[in-house]
PDB file of C-alpha atoms in Angstrom:
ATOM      1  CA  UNK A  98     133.637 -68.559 -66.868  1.00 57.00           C
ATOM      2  CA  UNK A  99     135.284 -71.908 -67.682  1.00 70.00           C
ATOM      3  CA  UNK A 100     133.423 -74.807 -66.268  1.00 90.00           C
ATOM      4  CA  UNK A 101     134.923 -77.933 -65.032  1.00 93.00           C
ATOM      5  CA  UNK A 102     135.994 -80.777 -67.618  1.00 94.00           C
ATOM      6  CA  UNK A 103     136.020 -84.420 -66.965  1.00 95.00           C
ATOM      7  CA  UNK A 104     138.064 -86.990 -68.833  1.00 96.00           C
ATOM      8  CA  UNK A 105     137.323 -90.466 -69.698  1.00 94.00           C
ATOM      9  CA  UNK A 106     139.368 -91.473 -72.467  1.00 95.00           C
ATOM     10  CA  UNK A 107     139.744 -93.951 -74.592  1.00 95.00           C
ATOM     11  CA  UNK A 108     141.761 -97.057 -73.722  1.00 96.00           C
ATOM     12  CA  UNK A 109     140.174 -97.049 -69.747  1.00 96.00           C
ATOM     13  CA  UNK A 110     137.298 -98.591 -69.043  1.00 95.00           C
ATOM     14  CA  UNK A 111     133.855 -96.177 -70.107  1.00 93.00           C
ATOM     15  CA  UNK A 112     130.999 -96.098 -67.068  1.00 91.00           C
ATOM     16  CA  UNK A 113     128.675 -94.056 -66.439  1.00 90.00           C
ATOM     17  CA  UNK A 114     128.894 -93.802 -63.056  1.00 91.00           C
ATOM     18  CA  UNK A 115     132.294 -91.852 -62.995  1.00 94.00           C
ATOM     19  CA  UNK A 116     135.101 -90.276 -64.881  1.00 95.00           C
ATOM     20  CA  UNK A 117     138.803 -90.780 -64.652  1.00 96.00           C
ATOM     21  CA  UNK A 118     140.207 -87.249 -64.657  1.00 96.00           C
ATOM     22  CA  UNK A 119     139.113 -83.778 -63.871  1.00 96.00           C
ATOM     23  CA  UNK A 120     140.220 -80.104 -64.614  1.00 95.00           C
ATOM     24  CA  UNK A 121     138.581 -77.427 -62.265  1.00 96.00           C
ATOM     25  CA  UNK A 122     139.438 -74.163 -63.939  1.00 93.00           C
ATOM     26  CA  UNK A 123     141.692 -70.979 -62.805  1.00 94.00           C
ATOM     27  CA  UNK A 124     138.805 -68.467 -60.223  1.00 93.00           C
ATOM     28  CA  UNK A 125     136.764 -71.442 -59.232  1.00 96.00           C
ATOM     29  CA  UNK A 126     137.015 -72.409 -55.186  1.00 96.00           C
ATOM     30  CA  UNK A 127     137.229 -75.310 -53.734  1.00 97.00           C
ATOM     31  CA  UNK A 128     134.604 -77.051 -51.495  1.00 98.00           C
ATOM     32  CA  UNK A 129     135.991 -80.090 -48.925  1.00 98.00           C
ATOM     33  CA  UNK A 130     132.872 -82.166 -47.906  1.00 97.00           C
ATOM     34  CA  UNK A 131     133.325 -84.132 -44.707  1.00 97.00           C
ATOM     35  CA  UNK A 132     132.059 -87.932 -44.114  1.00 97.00           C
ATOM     36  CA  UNK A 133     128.260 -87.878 -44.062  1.00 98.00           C
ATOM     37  CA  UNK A 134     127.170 -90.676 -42.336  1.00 98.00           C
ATOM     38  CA  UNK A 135     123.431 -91.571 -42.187  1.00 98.00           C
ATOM     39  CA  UNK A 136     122.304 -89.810 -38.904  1.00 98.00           C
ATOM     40  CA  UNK A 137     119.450 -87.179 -38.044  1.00 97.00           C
ATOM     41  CA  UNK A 138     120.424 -83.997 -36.957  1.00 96.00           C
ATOM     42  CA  UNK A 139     121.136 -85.256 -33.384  1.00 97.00           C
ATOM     43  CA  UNK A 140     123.574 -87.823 -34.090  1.00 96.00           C
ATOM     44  CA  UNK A 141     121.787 -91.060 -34.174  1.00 97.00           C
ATOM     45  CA  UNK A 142     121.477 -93.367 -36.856  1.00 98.00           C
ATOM     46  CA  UNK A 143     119.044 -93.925 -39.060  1.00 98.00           C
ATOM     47  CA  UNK A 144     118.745 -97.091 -41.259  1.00 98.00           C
ATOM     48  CA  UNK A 145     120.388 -99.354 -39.122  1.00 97.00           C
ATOM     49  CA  UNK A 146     121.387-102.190 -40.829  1.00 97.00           C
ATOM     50  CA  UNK A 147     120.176-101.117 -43.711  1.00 98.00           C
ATOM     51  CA  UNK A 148     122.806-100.512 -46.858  1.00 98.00           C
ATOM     52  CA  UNK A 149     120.588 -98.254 -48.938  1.00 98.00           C
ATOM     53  CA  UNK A 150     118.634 -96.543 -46.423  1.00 98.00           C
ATOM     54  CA  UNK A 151     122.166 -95.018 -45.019  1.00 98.00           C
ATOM     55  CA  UNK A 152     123.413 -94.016 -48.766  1.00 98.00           C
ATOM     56  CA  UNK A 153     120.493 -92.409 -48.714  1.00 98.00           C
ATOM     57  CA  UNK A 154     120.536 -90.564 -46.061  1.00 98.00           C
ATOM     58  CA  UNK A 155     124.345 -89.735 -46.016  1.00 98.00           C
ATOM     59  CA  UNK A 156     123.676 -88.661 -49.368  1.00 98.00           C
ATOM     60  CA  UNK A 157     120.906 -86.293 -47.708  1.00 98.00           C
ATOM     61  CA  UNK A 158     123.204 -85.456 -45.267  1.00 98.00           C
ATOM     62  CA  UNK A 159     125.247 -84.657 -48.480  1.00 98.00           C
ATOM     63  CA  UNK A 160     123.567 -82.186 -50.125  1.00 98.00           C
ATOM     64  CA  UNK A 161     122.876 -80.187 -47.205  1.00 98.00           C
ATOM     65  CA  UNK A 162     126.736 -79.929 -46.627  1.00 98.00           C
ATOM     66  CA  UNK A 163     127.232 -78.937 -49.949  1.00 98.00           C
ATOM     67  CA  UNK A 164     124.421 -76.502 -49.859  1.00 98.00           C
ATOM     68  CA  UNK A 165     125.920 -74.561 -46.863  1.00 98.00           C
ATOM     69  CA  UNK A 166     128.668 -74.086 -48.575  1.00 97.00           C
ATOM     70  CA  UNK A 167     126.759 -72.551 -51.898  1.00 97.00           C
ATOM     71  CA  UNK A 168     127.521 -75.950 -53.830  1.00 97.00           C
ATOM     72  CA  UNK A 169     125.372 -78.833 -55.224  1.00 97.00           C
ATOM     73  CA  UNK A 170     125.381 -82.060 -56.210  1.00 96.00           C
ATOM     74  CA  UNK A 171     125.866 -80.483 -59.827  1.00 95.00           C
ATOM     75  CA  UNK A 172     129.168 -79.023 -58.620  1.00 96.00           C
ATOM     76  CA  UNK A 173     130.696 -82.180 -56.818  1.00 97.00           C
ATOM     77  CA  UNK A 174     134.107 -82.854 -59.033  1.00 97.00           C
ATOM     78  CA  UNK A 175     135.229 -86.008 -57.005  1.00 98.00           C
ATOM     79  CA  UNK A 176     133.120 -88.384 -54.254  1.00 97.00           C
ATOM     80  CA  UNK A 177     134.580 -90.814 -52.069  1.00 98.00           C
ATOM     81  CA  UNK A 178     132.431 -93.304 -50.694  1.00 97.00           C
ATOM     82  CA  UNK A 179     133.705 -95.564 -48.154  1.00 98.00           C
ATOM     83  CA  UNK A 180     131.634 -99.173 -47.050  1.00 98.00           C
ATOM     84  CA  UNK A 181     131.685-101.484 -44.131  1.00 98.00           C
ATOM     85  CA  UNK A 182     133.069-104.771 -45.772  1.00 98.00           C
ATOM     86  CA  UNK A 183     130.277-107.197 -46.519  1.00 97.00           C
ATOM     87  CA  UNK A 184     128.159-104.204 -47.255  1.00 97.00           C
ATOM     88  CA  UNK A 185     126.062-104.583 -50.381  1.00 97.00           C
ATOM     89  CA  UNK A 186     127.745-102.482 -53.145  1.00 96.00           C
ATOM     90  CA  UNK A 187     124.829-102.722 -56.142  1.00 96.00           C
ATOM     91  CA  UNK A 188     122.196-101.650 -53.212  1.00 98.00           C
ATOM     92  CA  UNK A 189     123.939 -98.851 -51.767  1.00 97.00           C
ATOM     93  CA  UNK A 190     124.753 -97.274 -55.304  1.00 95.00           C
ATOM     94  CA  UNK A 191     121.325 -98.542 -56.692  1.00 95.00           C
ATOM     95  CA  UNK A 192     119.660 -96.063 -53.524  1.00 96.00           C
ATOM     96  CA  UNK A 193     121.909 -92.604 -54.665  1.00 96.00           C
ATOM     97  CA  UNK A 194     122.608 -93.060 -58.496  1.00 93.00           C
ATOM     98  CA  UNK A 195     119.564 -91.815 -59.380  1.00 93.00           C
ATOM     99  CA  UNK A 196     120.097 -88.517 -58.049  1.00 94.00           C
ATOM    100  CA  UNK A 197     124.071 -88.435 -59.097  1.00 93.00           C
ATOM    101  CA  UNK A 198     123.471 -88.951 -62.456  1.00 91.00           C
ATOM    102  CA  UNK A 199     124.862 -87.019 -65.376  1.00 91.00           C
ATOM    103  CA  UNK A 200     126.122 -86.578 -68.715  1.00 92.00           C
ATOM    104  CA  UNK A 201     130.018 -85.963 -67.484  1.00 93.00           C
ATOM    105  CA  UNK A 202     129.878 -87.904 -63.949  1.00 94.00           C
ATOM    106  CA  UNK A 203     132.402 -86.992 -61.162  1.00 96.00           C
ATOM    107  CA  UNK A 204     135.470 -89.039 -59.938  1.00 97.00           C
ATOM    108  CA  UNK A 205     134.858 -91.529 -57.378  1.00 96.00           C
ATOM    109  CA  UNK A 206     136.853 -93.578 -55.106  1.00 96.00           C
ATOM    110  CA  UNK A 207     135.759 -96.533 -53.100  1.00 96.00           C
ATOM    111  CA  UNK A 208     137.117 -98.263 -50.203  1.00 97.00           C
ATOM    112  CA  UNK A 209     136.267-101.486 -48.134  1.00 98.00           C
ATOM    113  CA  UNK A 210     136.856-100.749 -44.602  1.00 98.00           C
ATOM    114  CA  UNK A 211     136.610-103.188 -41.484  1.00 98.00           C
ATOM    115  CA  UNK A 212     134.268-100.801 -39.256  1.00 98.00           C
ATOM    116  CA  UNK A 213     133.703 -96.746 -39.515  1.00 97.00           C
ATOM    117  CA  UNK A 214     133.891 -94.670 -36.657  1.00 96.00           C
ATOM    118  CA  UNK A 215     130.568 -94.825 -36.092  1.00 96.00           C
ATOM    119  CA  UNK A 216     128.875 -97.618 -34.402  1.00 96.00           C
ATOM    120  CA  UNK A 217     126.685 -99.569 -37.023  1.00 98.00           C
ATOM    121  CA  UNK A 218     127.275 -96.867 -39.766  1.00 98.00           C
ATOM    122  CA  UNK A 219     127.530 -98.786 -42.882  1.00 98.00           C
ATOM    123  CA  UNK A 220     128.910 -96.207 -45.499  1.00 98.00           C
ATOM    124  CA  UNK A 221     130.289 -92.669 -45.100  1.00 98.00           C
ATOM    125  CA  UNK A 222     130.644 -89.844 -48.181  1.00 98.00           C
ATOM    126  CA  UNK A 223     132.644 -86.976 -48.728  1.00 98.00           C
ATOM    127  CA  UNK A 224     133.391 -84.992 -51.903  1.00 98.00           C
ATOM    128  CA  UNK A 225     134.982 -82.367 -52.994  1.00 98.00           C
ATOM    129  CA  UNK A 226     133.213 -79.875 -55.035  1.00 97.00           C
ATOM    130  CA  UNK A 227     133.902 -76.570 -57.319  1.00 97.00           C
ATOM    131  CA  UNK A 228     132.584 -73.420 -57.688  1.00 96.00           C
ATOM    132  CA  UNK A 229     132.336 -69.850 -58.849  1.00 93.00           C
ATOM    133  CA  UNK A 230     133.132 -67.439 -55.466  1.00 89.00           C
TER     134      UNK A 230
END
């Protein structure tokens, strides 16, 4: 089977955090994570206040999403990560990049918001994934 191919090409800026184009290939389905945010498995928050502590854990929150569904982190083709504004930026990606790292990195889109739904939630993830049914 045909596995998924990211772009980065020449003339756009090169990281190695993320790519700038993706092809998922014909027999692969689709996987729609919704927001993590960093709270236990009865709601509350952990890592109040705390940028990296919530990446973290929405990140955990993450994988166990993706897991239901018969994905991993492996499989993710696009994240979008969305931050309280004022949040620290370097710390938050600095607590997850570790783990997210690889050779042909996903897409990602960020966003600056005034507040998340909520209360004292700092950053909130989704992705979508791809994978062989």
């Amino acid at each position: 089977m045909a596995q998924i191919q990211f772009f980065r090409p020449e003339g756009l800026v090169h990281s190695p955090a993320f790519s700038h184009a993706a092809v998922v290939p014909p027999g692969m389905a689709t996987v729609y994570l919704g927001g993590q945010d960093a709270v236990d498995t009865q709601g509350r928050l952990e890592g109040a206040g705390d940028i990296a502590a919530q990446a973290s854990k929405a990140l955990d929150n993450a994988v166990a999403a993706l897991a239901a569904a018969g994905a991993s982190l492996d499989d993710v083709v696009q994240w979008t990560v969305v931050m309280v504004q004022g949040s620290d930026v370097n710390a938050a990606y600095g607590a997850i990049a570790p783990r997210l790292a690889k050779d042909e990195p996903p897409l990602v889109v960020a966003s600056m918001v005034a507040a998340l739904g909520l209360p004292g939630a700092l950053i909130e993830i989704s992705a979508i994934a791809a994978i062989v049914p």
